[in-house]
mmCIF file of C-alpha atoms and ligand atoms in Angstrom:
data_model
loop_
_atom_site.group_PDB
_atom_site.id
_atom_site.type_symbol
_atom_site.label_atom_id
_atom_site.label_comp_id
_atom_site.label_asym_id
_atom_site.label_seq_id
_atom_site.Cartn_x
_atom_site.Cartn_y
_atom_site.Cartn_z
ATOM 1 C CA UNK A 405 63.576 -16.179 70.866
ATOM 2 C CA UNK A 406 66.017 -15.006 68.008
ATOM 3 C CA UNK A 407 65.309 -12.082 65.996
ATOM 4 C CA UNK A 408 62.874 -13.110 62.796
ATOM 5 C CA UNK A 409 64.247 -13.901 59.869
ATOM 6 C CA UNK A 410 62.415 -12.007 56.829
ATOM 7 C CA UNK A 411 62.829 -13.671 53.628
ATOM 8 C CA UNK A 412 61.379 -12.196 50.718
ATOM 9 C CA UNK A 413 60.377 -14.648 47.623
ATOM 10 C CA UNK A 414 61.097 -13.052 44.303
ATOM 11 C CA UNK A 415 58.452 -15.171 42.853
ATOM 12 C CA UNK A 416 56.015 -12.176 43.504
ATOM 13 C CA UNK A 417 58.975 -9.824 42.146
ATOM 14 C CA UNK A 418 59.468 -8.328 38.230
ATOM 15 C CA UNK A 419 61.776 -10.650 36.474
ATOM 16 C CA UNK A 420 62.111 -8.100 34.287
ATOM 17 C CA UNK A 421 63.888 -6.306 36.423
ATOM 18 C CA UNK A 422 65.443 -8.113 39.238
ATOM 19 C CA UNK A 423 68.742 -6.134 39.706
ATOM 20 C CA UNK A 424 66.555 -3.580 40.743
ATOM 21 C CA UNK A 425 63.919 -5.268 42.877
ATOM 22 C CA UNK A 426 67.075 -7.381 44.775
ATOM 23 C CA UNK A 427 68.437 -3.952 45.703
ATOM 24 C CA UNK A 428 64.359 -2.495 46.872
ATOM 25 C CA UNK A 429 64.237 -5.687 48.999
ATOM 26 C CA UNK A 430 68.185 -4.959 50.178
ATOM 27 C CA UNK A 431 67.219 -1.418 51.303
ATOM 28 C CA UNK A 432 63.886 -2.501 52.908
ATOM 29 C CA UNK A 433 65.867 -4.691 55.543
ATOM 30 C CA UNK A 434 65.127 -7.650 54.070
ATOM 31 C CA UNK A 435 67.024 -10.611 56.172
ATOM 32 C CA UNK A 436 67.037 -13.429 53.257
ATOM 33 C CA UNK A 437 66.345 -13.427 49.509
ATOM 34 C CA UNK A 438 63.708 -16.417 49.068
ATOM 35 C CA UNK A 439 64.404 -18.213 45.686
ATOM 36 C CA UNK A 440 61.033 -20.643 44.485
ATOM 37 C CA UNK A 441 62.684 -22.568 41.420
ATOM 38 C CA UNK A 442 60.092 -24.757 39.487
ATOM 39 C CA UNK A 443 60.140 -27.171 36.847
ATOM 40 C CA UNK A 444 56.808 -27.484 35.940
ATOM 41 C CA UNK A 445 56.986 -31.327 36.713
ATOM 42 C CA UNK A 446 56.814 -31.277 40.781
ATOM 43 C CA UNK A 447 54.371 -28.064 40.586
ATOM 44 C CA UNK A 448 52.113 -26.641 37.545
ATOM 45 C CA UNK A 449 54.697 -23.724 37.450
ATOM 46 C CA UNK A 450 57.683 -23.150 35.972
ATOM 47 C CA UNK A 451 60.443 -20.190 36.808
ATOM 48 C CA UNK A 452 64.312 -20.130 36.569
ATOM 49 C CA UNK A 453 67.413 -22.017 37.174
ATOM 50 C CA UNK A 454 70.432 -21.825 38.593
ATOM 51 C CA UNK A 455 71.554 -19.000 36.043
ATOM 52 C CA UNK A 456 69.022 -16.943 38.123
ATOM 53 C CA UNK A 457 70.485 -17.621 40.942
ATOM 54 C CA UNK A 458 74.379 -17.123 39.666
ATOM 55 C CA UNK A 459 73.567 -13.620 38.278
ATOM 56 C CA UNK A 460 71.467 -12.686 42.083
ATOM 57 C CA UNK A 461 74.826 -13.717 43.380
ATOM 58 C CA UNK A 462 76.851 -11.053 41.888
ATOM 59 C CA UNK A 463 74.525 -8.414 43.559
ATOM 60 C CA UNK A 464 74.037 -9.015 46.882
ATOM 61 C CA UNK A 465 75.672 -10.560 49.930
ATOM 62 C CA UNK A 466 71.836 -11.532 51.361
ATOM 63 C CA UNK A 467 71.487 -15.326 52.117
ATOM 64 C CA UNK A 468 70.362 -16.837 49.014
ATOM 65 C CA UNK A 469 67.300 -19.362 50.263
ATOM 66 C CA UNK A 470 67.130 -21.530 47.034
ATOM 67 C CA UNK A 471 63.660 -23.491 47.939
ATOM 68 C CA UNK A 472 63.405 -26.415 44.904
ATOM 69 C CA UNK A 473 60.454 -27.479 43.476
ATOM 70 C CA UNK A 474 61.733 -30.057 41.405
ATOM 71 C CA UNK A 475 61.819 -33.513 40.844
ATOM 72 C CA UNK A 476 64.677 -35.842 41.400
ATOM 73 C CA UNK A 477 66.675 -32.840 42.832
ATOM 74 C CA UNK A 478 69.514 -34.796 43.088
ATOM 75 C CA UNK A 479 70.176 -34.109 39.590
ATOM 76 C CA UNK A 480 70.550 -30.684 40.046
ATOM 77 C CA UNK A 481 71.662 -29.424 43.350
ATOM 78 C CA UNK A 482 75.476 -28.930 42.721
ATOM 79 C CA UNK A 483 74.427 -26.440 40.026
ATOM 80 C CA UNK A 484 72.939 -24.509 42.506
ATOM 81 C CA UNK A 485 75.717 -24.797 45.047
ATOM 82 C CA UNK A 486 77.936 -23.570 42.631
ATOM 83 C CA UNK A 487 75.659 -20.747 41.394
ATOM 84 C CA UNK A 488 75.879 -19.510 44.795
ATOM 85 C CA UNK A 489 73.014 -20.365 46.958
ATOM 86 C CA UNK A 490 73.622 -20.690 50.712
ATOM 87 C CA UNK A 491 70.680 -23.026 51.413
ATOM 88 C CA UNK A 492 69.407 -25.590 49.372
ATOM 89 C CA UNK A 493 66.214 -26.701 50.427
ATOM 90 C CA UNK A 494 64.548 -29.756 48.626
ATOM 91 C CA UNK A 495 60.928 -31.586 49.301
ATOM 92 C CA UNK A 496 60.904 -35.043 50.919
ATOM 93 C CA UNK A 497 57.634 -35.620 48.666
ATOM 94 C CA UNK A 498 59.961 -34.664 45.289
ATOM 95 C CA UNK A 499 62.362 -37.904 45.729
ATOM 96 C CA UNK A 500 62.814 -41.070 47.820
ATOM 97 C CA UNK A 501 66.675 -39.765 47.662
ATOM 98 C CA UNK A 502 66.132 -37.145 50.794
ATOM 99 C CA UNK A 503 69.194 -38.929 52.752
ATOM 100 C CA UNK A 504 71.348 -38.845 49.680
ATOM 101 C CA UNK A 505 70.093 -35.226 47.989
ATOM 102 C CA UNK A 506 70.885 -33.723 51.576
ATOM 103 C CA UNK A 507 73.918 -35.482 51.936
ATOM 104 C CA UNK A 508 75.297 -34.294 48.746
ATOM 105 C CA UNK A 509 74.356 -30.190 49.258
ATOM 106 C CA UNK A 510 75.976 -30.713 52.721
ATOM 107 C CA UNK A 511 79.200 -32.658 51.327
ATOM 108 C CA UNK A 512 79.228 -29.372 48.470
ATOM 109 C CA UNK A 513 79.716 -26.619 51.648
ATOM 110 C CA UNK A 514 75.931 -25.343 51.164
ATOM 111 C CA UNK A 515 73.239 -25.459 54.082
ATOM 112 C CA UNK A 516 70.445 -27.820 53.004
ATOM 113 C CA UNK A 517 67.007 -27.912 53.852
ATOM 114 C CA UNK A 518 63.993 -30.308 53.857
ATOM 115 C CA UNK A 519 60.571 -29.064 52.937
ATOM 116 C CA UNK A 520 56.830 -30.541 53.668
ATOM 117 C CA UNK A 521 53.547 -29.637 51.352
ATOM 118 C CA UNK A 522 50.421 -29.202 53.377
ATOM 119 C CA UNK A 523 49.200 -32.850 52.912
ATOM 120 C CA UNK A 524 52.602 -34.382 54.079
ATOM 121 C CA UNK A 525 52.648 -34.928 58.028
ATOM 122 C CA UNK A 526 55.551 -33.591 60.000
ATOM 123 C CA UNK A 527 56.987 -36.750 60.782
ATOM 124 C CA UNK A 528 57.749 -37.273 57.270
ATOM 125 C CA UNK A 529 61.027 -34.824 58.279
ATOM 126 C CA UNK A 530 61.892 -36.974 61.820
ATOM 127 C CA UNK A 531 64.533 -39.089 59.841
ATOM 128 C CA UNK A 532 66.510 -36.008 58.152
ATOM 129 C CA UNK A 533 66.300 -33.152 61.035
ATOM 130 C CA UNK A 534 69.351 -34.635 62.779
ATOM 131 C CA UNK A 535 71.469 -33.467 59.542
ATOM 132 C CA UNK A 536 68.852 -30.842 58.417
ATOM 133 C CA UNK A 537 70.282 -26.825 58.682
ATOM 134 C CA UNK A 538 66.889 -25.533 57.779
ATOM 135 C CA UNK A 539 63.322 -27.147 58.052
ATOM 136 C CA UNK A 540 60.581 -25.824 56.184
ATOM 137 C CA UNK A 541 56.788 -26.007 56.334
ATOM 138 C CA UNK A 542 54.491 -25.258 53.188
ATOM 139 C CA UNK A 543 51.482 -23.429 54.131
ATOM 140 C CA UNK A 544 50.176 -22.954 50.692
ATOM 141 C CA UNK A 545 49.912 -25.519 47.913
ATOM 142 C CA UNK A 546 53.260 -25.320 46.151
ATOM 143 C CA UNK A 547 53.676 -23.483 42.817
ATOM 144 C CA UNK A 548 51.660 -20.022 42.985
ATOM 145 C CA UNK A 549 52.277 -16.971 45.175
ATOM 146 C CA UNK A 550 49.437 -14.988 46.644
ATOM 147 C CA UNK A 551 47.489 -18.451 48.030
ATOM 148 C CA UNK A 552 45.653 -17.951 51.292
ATOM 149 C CA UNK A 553 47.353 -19.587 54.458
ATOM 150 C CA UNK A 554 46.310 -22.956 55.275
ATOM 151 C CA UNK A 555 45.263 -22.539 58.849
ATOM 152 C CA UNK A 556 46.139 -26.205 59.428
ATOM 153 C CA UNK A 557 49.926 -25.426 59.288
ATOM 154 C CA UNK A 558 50.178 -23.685 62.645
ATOM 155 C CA UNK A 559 49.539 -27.194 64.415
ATOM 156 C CA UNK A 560 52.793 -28.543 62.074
ATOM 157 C CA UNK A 561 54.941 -25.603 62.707
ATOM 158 C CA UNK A 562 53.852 -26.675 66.850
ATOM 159 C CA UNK A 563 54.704 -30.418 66.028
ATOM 160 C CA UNK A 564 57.564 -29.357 64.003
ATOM 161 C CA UNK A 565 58.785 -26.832 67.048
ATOM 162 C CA UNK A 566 59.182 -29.660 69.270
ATOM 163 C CA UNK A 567 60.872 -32.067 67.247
ATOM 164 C CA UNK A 568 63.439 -29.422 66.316
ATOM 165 C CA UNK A 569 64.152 -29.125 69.869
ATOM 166 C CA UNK A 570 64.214 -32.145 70.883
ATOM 167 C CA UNK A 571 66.417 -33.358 67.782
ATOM 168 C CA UNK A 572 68.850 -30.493 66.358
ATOM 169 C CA UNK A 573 68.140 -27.482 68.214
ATOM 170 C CA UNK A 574 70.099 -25.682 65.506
ATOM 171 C CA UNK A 575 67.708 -26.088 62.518
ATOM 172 C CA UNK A 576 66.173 -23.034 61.085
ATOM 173 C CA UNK A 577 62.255 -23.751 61.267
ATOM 174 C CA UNK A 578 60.597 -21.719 57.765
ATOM 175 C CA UNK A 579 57.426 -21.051 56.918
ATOM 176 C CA UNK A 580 56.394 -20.443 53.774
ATOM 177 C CA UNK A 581 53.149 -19.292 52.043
ATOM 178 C CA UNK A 582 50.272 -17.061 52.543
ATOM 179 C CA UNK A 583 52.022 -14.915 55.128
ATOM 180 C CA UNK A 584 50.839 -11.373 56.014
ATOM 181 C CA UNK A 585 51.339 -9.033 58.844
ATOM 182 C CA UNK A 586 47.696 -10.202 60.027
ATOM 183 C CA UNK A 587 48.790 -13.886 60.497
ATOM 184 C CA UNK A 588 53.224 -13.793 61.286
ATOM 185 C CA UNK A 589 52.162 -12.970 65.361
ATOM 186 C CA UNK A 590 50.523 -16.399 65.081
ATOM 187 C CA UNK A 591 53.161 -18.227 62.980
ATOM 188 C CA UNK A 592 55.785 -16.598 65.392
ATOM 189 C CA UNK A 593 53.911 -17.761 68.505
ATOM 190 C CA UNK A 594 53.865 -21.191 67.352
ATOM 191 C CA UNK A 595 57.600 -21.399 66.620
ATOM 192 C CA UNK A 596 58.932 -20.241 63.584
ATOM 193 C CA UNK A 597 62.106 -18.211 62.950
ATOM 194 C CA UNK A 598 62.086 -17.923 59.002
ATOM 195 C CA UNK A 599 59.295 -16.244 57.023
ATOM 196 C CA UNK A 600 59.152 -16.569 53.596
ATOM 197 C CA UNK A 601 56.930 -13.456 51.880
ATOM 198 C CA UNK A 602 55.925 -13.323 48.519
ATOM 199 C CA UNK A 603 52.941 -10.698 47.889
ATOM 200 C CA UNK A 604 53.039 -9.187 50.875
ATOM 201 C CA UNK A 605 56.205 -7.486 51.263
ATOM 202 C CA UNK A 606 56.358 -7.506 46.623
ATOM 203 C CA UNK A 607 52.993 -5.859 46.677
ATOM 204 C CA UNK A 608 53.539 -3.376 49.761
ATOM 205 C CA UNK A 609 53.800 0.502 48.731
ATOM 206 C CA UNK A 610 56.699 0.563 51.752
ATOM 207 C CA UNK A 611 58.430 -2.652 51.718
ATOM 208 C CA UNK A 612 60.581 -1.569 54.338
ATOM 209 C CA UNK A 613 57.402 -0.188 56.648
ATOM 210 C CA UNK A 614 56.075 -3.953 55.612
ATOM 211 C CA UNK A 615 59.176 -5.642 56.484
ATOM 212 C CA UNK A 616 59.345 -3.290 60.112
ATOM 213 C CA UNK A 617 55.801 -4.547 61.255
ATOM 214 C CA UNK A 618 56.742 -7.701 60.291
ATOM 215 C CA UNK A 619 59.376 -7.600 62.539
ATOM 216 C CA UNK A 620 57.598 -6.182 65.715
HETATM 217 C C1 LIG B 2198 54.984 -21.023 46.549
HETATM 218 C C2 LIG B 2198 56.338 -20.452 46.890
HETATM 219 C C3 LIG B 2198 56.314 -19.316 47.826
HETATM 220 C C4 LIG B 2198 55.557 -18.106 47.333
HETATM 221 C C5 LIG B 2198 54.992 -17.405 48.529
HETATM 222 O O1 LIG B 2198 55.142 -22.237 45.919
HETATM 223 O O2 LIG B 2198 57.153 -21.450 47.465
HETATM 224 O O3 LIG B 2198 57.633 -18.947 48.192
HETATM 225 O O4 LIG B 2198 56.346 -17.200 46.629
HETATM 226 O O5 LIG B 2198 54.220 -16.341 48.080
HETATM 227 P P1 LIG B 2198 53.142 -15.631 49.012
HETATM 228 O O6 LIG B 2198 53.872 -15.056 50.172
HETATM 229 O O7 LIG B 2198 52.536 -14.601 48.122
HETATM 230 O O8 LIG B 2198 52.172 -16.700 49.444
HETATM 231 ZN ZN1 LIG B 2199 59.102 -20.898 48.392
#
């Protein structure tokens, strides 16, 4: 299997000063920079836009994982391609555009992603993994970080595993919520290559000691 992919979510970071917690999570060894945009529609949570993300760009050359929680994302997506992001990753329950919202972040030059919440089966993704450069499975209820994992998700990441390989082999499988270096041997076990970590690694003393054990 591939080396894991650690992707920090700045949701659990200081907005206040993000220059500086970019650059903590740059020096930890952190693989991705998670991005949780909200509108307060889709979830009961509101964050940034693609401003965020444009001034992020300028300082760092991390992959910019923009993961929308937003309704009719359709709307909205080229703004983030041109902010910068290098995956745009959408819900399937936020739109009954998927085809077309993927389509168009794909047709832009960006990676795009499809994303499940914890009540949405797996098979919701089957007809978008063919064109799909990044999968992603919710294991918290969208909109907060620091949620406890859903232990329910590690059957979906299995299910989701095997219709990865049997589809597009070259989709990214994410997971995202509630990870901590107790529960990532499990989540790695059952397939997953991307881990999205809010608290965890933003509320570690040593992010980078975090990020290591992670790892191993
Ligand atoms: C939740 C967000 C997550 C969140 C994860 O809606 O999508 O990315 O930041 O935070 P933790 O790791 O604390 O559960
Ligand atoms: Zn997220």
């Amino acid at each position: 299997m591939n080396k894991t992919i650690i992707a920090p979510s700045i949701l659990s970071a200081d907005f206040a000063h993000i220059g500086e917690e970019i650059k903590r999570m740059e020096k930890a060894g952190a693989d991705w920079i998670h991005c949780d945009v909200m509108d307060g529609i889709f979830v009961p949570n509101i964050t940034f836009g693609p401003k965020m993300i444009k001034d992020i760009r300028k300082l760092t050359d991390l992959v910019l994982d923009v993961h929308l929680m937003i309704t009719e994302p359709i709307r909205y997506v080229e703004q983030f391609v041109t902010a910068g992001a290098d995956y745009v990753t959408i819900h399937v329950e936020a739109t009954d555009k998927v085809d077309e919202t993927l389509d168009k972040i794909k047709k832009l030059g960006c990676k795009c992603g499809a994303v499940i919440s914890p009540q949405t089966p797996v098979d919701a993704l089957k007809s978008f993994i063919s064109k799909c450069d990044l999968a992603l499975v919710m294991s918290v209820h969208p909109g907060f970080g620091g949620q406890k994992f859903i232990e329910s998700s590690l059957s979906k990441v299995k299910e989701l595993r095997d219709m990865i390989d049997r589809i597009n082999p070259n989709c990214i499988l994410e997971i995202d919520g509630g990870i901590t270096e107790e529960n990532i041997g499990d989540v790695k076990r059952a397939g997953v290559e991307a881990i999205v970590a809010g608290s965890a690694i933003f509320g570690s003393a040593d992010p980078a000691a975090t990020i290591k054990r992670m790892r191993s």
